[in-house]
Short mmCIF file of C-alpha atoms in Angstrom, two decimals:
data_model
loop_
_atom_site.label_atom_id
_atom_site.label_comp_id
_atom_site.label_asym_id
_atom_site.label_seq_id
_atom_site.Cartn_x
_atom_site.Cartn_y
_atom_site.Cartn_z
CA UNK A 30 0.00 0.00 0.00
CA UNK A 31 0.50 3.28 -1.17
CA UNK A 32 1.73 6.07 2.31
CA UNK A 33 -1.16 7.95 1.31
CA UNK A 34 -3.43 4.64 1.54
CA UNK A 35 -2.00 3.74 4.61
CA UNK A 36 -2.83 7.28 5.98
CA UNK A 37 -6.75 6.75 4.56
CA UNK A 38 -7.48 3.82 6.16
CA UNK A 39 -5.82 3.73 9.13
CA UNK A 40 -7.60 7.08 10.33
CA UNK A 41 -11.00 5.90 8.52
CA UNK A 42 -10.23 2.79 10.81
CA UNK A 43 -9.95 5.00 14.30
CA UNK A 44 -12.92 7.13 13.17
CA UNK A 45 -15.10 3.98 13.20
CA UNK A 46 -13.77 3.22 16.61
CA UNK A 47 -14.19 6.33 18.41
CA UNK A 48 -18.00 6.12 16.69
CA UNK A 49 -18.89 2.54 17.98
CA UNK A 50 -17.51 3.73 21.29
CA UNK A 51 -19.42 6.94 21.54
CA UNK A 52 -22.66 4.70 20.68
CA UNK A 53 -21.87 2.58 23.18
CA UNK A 54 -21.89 -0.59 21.18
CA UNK A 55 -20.07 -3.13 23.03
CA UNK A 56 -16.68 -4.95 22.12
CA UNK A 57 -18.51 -8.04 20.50
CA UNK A 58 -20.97 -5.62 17.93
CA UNK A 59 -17.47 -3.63 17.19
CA UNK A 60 -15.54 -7.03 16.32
CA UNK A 61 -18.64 -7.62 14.49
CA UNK A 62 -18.30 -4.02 12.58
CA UNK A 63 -14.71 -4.36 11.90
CA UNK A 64 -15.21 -7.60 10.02
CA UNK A 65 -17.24 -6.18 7.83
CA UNK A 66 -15.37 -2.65 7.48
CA UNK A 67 -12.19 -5.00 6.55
CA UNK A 68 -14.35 -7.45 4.19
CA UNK A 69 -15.52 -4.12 2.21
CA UNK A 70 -12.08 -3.09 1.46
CA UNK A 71 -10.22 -6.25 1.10
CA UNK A 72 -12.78 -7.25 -1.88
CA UNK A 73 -12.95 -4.82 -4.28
CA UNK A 74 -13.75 -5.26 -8.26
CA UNK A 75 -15.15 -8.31 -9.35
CA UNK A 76 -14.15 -9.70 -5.43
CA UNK A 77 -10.45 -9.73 -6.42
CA UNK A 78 -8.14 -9.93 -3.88
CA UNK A 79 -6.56 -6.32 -3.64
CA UNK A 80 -5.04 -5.64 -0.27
CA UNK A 81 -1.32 -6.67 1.29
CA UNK A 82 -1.77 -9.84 3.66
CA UNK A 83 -1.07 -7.31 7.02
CA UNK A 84 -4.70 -5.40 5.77
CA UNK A 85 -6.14 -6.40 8.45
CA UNK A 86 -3.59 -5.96 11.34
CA UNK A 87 -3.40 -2.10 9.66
CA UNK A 88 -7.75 -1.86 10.16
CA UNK A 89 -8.12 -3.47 13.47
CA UNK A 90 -5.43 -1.97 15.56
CA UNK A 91 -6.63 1.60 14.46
CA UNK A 92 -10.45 0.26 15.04
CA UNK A 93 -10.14 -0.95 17.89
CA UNK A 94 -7.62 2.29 19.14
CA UNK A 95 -10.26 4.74 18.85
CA UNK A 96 -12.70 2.69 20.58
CA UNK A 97 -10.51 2.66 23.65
CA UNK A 98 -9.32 6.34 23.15
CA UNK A 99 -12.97 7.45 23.28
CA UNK A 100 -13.45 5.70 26.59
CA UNK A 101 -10.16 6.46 28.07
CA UNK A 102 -10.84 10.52 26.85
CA UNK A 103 -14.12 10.36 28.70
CA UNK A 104 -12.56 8.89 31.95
CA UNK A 105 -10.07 10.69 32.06
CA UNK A 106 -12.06 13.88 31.70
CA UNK A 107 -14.03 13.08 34.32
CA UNK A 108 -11.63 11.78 37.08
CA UNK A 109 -10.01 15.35 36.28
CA UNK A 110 -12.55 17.35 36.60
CA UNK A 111 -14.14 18.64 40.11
CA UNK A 112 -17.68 19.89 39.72
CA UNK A 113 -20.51 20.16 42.66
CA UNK A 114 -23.33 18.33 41.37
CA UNK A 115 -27.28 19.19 42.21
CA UNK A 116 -26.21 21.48 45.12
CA UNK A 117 -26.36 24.82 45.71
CA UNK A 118 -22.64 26.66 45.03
CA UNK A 119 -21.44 29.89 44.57
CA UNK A 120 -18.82 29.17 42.12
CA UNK A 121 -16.24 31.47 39.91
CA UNK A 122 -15.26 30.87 36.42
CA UNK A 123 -14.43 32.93 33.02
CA UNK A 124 -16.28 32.83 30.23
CA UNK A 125 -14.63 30.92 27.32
CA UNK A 126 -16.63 31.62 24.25
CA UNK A 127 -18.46 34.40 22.76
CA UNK A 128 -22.24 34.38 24.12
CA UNK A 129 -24.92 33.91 22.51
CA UNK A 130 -27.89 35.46 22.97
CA UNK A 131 -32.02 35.58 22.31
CA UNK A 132 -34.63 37.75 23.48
CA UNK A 133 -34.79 35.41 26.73
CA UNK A 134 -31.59 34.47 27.43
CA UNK A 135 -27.18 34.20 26.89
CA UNK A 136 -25.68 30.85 26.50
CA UNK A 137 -22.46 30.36 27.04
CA UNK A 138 -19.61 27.98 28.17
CA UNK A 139 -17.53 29.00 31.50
CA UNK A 140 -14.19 27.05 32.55
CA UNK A 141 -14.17 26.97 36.93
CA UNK A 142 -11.71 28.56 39.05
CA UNK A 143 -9.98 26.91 42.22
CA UNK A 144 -11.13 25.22 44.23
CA UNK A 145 -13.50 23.60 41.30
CA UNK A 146 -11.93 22.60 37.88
CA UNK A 147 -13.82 21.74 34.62
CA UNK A 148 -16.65 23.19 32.34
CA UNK A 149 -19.81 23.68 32.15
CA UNK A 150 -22.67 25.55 30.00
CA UNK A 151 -24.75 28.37 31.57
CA UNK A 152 -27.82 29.84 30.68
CA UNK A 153 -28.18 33.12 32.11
CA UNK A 154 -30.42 35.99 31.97
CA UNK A 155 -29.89 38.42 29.61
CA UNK A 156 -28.13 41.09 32.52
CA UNK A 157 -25.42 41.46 33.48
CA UNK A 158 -24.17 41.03 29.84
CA UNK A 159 -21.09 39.07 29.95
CA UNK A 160 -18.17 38.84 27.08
CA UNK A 161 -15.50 36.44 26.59
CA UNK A 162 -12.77 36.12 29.50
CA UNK A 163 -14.99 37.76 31.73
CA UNK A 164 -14.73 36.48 35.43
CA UNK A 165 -17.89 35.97 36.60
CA UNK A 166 -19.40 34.91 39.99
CA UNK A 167 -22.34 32.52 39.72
CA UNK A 168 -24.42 31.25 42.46
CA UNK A 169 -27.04 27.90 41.05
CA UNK A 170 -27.00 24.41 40.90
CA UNK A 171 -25.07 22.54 38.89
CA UNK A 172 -26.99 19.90 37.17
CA UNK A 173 -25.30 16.40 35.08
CA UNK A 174 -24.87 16.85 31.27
CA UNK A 175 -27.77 14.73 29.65
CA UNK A 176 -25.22 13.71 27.18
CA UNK A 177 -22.35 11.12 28.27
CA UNK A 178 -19.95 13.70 25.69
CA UNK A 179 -22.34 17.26 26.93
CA UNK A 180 -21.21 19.52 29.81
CA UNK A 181 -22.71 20.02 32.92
CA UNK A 182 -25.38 22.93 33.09
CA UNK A 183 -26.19 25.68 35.37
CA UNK A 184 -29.53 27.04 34.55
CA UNK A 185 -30.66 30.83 35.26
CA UNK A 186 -27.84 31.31 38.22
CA UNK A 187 -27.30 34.74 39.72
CA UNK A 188 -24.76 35.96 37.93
CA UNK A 189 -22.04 39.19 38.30
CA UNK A 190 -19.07 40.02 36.54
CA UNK A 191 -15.87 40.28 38.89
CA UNK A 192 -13.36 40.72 36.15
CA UNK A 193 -12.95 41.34 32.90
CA UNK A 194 -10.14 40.59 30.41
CA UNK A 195 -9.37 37.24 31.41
CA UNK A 196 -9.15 35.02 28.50
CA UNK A 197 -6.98 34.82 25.61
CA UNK A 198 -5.91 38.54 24.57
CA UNK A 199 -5.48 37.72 20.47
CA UNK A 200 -9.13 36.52 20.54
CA UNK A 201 -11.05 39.02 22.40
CA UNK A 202 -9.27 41.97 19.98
CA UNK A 203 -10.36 39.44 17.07
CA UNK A 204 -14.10 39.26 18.28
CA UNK A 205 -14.33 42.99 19.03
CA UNK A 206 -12.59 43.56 14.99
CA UNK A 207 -15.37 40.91 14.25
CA UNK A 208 -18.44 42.88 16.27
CA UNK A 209 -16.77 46.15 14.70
CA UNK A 210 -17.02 44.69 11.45
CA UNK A 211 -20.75 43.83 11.88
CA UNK A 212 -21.99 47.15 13.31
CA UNK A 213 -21.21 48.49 9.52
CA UNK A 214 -24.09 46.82 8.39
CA UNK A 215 -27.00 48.49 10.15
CA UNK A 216 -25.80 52.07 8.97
CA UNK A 217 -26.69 50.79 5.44
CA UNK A 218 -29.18 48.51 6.00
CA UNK A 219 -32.63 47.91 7.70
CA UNK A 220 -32.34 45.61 10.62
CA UNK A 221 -33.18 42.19 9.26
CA UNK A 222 -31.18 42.54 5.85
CA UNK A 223 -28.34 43.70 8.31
CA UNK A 224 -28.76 40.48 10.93
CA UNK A 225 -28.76 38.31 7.71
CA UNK A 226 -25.97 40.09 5.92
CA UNK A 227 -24.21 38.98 9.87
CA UNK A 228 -24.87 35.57 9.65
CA UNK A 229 -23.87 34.75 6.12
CA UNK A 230 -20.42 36.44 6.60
CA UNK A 231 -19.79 36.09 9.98
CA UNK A 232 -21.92 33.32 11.26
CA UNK A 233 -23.06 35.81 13.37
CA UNK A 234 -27.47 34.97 14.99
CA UNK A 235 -27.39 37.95 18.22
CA UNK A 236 -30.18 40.19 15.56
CA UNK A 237 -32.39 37.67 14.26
CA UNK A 238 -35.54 37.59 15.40
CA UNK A 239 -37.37 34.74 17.06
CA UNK A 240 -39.62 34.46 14.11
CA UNK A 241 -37.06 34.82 11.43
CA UNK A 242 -35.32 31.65 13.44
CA UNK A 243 -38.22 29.81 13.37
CA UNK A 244 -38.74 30.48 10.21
CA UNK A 245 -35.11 29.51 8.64
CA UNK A 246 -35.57 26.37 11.00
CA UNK A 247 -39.05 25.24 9.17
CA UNK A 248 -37.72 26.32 5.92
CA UNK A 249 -34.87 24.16 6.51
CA UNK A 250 -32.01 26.82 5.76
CA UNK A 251 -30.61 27.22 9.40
CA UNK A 252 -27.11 26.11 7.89
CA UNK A 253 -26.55 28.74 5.88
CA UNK A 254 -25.45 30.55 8.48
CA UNK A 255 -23.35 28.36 9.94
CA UNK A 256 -19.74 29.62 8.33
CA UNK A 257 -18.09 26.50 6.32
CA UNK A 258 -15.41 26.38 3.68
CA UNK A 259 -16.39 29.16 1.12
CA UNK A 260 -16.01 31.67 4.01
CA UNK A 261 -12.62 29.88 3.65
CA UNK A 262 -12.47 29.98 -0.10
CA UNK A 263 -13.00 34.11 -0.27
CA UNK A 264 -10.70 34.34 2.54
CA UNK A 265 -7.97 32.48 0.68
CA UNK A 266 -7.81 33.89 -2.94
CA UNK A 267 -8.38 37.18 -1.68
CA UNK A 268 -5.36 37.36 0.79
CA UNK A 269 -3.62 35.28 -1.37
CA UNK A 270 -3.85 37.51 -4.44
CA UNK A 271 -3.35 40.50 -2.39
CA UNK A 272 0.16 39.75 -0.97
CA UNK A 273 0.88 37.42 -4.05
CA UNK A 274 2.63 40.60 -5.51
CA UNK A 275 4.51 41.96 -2.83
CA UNK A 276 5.72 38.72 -1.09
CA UNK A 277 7.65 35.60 -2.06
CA UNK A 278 5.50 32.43 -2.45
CA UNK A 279 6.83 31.18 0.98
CA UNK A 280 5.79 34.30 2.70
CA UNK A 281 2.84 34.81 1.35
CA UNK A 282 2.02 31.25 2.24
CA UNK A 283 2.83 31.79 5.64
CA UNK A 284 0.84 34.98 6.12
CA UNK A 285 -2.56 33.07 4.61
CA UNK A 286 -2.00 30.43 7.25
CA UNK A 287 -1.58 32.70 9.45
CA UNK A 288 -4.82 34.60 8.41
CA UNK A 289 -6.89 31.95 8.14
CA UNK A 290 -6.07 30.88 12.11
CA UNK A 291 -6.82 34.39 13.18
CA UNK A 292 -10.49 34.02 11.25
CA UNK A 293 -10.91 31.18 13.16
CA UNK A 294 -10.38 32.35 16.31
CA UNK A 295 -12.80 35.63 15.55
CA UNK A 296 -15.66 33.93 14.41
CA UNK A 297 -15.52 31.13 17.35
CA UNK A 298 -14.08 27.96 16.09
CA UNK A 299 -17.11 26.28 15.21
CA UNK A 300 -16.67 22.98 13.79
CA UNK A 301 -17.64 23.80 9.80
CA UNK A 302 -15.13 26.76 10.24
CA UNK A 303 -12.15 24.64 11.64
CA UNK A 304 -12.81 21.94 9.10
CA UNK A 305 -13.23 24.38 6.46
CA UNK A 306 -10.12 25.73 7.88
CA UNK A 307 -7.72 22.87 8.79
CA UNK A 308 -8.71 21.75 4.46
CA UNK A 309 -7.99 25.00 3.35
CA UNK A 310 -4.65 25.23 5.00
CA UNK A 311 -3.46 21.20 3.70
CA UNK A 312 -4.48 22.79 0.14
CA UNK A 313 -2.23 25.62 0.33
CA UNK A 314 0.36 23.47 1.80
CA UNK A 315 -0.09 20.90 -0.95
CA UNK A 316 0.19 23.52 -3.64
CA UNK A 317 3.22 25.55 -1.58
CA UNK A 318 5.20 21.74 -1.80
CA UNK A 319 4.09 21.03 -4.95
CA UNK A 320 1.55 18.25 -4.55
CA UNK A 321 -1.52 16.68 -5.68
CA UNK A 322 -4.48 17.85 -3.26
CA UNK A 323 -6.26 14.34 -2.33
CA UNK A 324 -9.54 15.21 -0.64
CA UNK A 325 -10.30 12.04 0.47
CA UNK A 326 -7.49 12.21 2.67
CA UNK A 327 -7.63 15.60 3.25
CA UNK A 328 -11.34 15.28 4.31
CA UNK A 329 -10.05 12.22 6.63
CA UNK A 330 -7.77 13.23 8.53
CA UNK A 331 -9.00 16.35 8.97
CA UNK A 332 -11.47 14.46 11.21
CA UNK A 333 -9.33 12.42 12.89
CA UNK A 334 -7.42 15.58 13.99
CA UNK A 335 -10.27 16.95 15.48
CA UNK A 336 -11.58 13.25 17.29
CA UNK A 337 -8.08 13.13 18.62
CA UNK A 338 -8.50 16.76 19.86
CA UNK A 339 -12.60 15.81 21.30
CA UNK A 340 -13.42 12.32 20.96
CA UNK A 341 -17.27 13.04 21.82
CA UNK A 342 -17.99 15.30 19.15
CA UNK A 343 -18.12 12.38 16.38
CA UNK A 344 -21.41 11.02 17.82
CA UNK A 345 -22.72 13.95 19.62
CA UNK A 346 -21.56 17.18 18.08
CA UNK A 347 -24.28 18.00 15.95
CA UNK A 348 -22.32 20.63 13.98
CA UNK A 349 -19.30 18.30 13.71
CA UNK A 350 -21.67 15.13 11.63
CA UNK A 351 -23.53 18.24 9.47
CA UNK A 352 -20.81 19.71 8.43
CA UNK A 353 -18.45 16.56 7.20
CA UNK A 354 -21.54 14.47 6.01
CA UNK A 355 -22.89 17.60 3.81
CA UNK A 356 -19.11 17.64 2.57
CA UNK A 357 -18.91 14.10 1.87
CA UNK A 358 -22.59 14.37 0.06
CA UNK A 359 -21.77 17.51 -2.27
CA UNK A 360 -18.35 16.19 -3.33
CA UNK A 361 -19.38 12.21 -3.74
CA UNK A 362 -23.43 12.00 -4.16
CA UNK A 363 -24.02 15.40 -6.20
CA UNK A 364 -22.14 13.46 -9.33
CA UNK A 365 -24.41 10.91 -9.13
CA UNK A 366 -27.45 13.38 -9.56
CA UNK A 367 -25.13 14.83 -12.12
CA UNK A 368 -25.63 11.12 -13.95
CA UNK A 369 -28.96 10.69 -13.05
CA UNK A 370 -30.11 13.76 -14.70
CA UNK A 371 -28.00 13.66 -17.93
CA UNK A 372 -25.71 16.84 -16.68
CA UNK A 373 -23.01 15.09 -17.64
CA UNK A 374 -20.67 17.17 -20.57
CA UNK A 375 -23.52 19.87 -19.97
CA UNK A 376 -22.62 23.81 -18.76
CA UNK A 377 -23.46 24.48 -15.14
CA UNK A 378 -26.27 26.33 -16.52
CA UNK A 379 -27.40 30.03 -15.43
CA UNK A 380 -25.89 31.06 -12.42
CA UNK A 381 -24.90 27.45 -12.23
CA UNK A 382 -28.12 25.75 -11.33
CA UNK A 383 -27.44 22.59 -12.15
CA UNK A 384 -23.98 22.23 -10.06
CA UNK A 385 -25.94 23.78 -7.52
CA UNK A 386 -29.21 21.41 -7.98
CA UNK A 387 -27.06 18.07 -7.74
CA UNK A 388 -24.87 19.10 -4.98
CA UNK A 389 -27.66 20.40 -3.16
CA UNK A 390 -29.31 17.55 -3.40
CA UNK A 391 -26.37 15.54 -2.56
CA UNK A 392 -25.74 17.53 0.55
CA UNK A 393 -29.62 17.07 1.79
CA UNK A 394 -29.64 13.35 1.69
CA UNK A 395 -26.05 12.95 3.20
CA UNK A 396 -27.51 14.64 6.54
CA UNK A 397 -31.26 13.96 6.33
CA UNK A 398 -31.14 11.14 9.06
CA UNK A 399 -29.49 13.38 11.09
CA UNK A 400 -31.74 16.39 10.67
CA UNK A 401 -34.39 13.80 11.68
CA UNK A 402 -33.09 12.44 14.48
CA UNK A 403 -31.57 15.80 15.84
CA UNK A 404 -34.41 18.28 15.02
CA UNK A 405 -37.27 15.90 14.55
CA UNK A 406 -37.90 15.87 11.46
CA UNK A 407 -37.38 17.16 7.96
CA UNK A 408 -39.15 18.82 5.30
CA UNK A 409 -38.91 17.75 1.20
CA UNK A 410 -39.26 21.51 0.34
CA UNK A 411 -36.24 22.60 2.04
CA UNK A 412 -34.30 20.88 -0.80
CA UNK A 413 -35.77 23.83 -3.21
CA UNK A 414 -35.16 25.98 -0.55
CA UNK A 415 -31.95 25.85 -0.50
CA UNK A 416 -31.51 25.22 -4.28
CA UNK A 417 -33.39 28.67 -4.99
CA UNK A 418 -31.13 30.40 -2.29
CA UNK A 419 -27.56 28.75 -2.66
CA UNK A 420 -27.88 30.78 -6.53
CA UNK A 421 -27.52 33.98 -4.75
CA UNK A 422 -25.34 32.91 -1.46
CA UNK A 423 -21.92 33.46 -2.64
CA UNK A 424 -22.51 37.05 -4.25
CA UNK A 425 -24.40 38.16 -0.90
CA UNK A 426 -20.94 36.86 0.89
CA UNK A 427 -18.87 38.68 -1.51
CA UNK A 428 -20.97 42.12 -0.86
CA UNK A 429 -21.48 41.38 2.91
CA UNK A 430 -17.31 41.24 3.23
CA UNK A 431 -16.83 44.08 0.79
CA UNK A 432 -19.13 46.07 2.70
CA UNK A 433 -17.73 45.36 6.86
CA UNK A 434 -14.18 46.38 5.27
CA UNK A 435 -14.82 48.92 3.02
CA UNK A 436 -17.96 50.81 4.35
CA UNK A 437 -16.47 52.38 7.56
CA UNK A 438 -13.74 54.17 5.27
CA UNK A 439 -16.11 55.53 2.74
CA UNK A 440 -20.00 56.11 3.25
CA UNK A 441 -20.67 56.64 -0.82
CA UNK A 442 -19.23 53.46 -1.39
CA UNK A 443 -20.76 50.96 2.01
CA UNK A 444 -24.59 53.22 -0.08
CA UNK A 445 -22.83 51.81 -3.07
CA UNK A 446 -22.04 47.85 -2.29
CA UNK A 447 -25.54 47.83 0.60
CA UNK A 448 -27.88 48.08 -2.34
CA UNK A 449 -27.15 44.56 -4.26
CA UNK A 450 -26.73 43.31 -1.07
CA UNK A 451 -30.09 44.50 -0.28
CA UNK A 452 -31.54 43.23 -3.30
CA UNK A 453 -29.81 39.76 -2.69
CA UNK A 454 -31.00 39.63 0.97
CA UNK A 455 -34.83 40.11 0.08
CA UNK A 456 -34.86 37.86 -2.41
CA UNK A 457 -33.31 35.18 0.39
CA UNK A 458 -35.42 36.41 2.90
CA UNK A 459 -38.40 36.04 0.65
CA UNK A 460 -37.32 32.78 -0.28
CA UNK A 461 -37.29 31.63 3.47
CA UNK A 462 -40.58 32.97 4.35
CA UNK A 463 -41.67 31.47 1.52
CA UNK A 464 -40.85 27.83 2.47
CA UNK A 465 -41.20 28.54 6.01
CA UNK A 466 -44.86 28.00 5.35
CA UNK A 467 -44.83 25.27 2.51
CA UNK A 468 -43.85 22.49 4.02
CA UNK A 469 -43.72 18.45 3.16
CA UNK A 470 -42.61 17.12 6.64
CA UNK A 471 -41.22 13.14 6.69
CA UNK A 472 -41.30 11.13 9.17
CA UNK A 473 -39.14 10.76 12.54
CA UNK A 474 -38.72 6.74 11.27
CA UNK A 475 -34.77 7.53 10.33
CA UNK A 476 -33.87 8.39 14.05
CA UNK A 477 -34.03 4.54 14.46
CA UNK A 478 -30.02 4.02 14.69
CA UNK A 479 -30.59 0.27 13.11
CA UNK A 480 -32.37 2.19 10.46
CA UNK A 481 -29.93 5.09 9.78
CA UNK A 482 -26.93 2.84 9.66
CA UNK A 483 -29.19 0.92 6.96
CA UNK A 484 -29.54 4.45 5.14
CA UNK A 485 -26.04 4.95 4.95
CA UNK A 486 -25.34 1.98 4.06
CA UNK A 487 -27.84 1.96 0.73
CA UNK A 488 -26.88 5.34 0.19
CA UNK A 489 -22.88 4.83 0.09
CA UNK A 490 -23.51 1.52 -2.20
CA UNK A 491 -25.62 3.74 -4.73
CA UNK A 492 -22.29 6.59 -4.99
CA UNK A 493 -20.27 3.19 -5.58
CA UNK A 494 -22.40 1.70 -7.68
CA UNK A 495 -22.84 4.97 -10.40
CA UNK A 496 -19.02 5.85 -9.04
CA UNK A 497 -17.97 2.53 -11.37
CA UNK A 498 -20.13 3.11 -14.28
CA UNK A 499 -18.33 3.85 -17.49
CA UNK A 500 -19.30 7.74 -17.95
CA UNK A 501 -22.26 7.27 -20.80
#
């Protein structure tokens, strides 16, 4: 086997592990699973025999060392930490992310001070308003995550600031550049264009409304607001081809790394953005060394980086499984629609509606059992949805960054890029509203795990299955 084979299957191999561990299948149904994971790829074409004799040794110690990472992770965790559970404590802590906040409430993560150690989520009232590395003073019970991989919650505690400035100083200048860069957007637009505008480019949900939540919820576009890689992609070429003239390659390599770590840190790490991220740099490092970019690999052990890092967020982190399985759906299952519909040789069409159609499409499936299972349920029309809004996405993004940058240097020219963006945002906003209220819910029968796995299963054979066809 190829280095780069090796690399594939060992960390597909530990993903599977840490996955049967975090559903708490037991040693016997894992055996069970890697038997059949090593079957699948021993037997390929025709069921030749493909792989090198020590195939299996290479699957099963990898398997079977992410099952016992996951458990040793979670252990270790909690013989580490020192929380008061389900008593009344006044505890201290600082506040380790940016909060988020509705019209009820801030959510927000908190890591304890001596004599406690650990973390845990708090939902607070909306006063005091606390920021990132704020010290804060709570008094509440602490009650058990629900979630074997979750955090332990305080709900509602009294809560006052003691301190401020006490986190990392390179992020909380980055999320006040990134707050800076947001406030441009309500001096040139109404308030809900501007809160859209803030989530597309910065991921950023403080303005919405409750009803414009609910409404991207039933119209099944919540995601799009959730940053992922083409926040990445703009990022890239444009810092690229700005210093690509006054740098060296190696420098100018350096300083996008560099820039895309500091985005991550200023828009809160969220796991689309640091997988987005952690591709975007192996691609510039594969093109810096002068490489072939394999996204397979690229894809896998981008995950396997971030298991190692959090074990628990393969089978609970809800943004983690979204954001790799609608990866894995565009890139593999969209050319299958491409087949299916005779796209094949075709242009993408206007404003590329037919890339857009299959990957879309693609992308749905690859995460409906987990929009089920997660959210209860799913709705066929968000598929148009998202179709008729993905058209105008990446020129709203390309506005919405031209504007936070631009717009506090030169009011004629923020009047100047706000009004495409306005015209972009009502038609998305319309779009929304629209599907909000036509609706074809399924079923909650794919949050049966026996069933999902069966999904997947099907699913993956069918992208094999038209993967192998001669091209017609």
């Amino acid at each position: 086997m190829a280095p780069a084979e090796i690399a594939f299957y060992t960390a597909s191999a530990f993903l599977v592990g840490v996955l049967a561990a975090g559903l708490a299948w037991n040693v016997y149904l894992t055996f069970l699973l890697a038997v059949l994971f090593i079957g699948i790829l021993l037997f390929k074409q025709k069921g030749r025999f493909r792989a090198s004799p020590y195939a299996p040794i290479l699957l099963l110690l990898p398997l079977f060392a992410g099952f016992f990472y996951y458990h040793f992770y979670v252990n270790l965790r909690s013989a580490r930490d020192h929380i008061v559970l389900n008593e009344q404590a006044t505890i201290r802590a600082v506040v380790t992310n940016e909060p988020s906040r509705n019209i009820t409430y801030q959510a927000f993560s908190a890591s304890l001070e001596p004599p406690f150690h650990g973390e845990i989520s708090v939902y607070a009232g909306l006063f005091p308003e606390v920021a990132y590395g704020d010290l804060v003073e709570m008094q509440g019970k602490i009650q058990p995550p629900a979630l074997t991989a979750g955090l332990p919650l305080m709900a509602f505690p009294e809560v006052n600031v003691v301190g401020r400035h006490q986190g990392f100083w390179l992020k909380e200048r980055l999320l006040s550049l990134k707050q800076t860069l947001i406030s441009q957007f309500p001096k040139f637009l109404p308030a809900d264009p501007a809160a859209l505008l803030g989530g597309l480019t910065f991921g950023s949900r403080a303005e919405f409304t409750k009803e414009f939540k609910d409404a991207m919820a039933k119209s099944g576009t919540t995601h799009l607001v959730a940053l992922s890689g083409y926040n990445i992609a703009i990022l890239v070429f444009a810092v690229a081809g700005a210093l690509r003239g006054w740098f060296r390659r190696r420098t100018t390599f350096y300083l996008t790394a560099l820039v895309i770590f500091l985005f991550v840190l200023m828009v809160g790490a969220e796991a689309s953005v640091v997988r987005a991220a952690i591709m975007g740099f192996l691609g510039l490092l594969a093109h810096e060394a002068g490489r072939r970019y394999n996204f397979r690999n690229a894809v896998t052990l981008t995950a396997a980086a971030m298991v190692i890092q959090n074990p628990t967020i393969l089978p609970a982190g809800v943004g983690f499984q979204l954001s790799f399985l609608s990866l894995l759906g565009m890139i593999y299952g969209g050319p299958v629609f491409t087949r299916l519909f005779g796209f094949e040789g075709k242009s993408s069409g206007l404003l590329g509606w037919r890339e857009n159609l299959t990957m879309t499409l693609g992308a749905q499936l690859a995460v409906l059992p987990i929009l089920v299972a997660r959210f209860g349920g799913f709705s066929l029309t968000a598929i148009l949805a998202n179709i008729l809004i993905l058209e105008a996405v990446p020129l709203t993004m390309f506005f919405g960054f031209a504007l936070a940058c631009l717009g506090s240097l030169f009011a004629p020219l923020g009047f100047i890029l706000a009004a495409p963006a306005y015209l972009l945002l009502r038609y998305e906003s319309a779009v929304i509203g629209l599907f909000a209220n036509i609706r074809l819910p399924i079923g909650d029968f794919l949050s049966n795990s026996f069933l999902m796995v069966l999904y997947y299963m099907v699913f993956v054979a069918v992208i094999i299955s038209f993967r192998r066809r001669p091209p017609t």
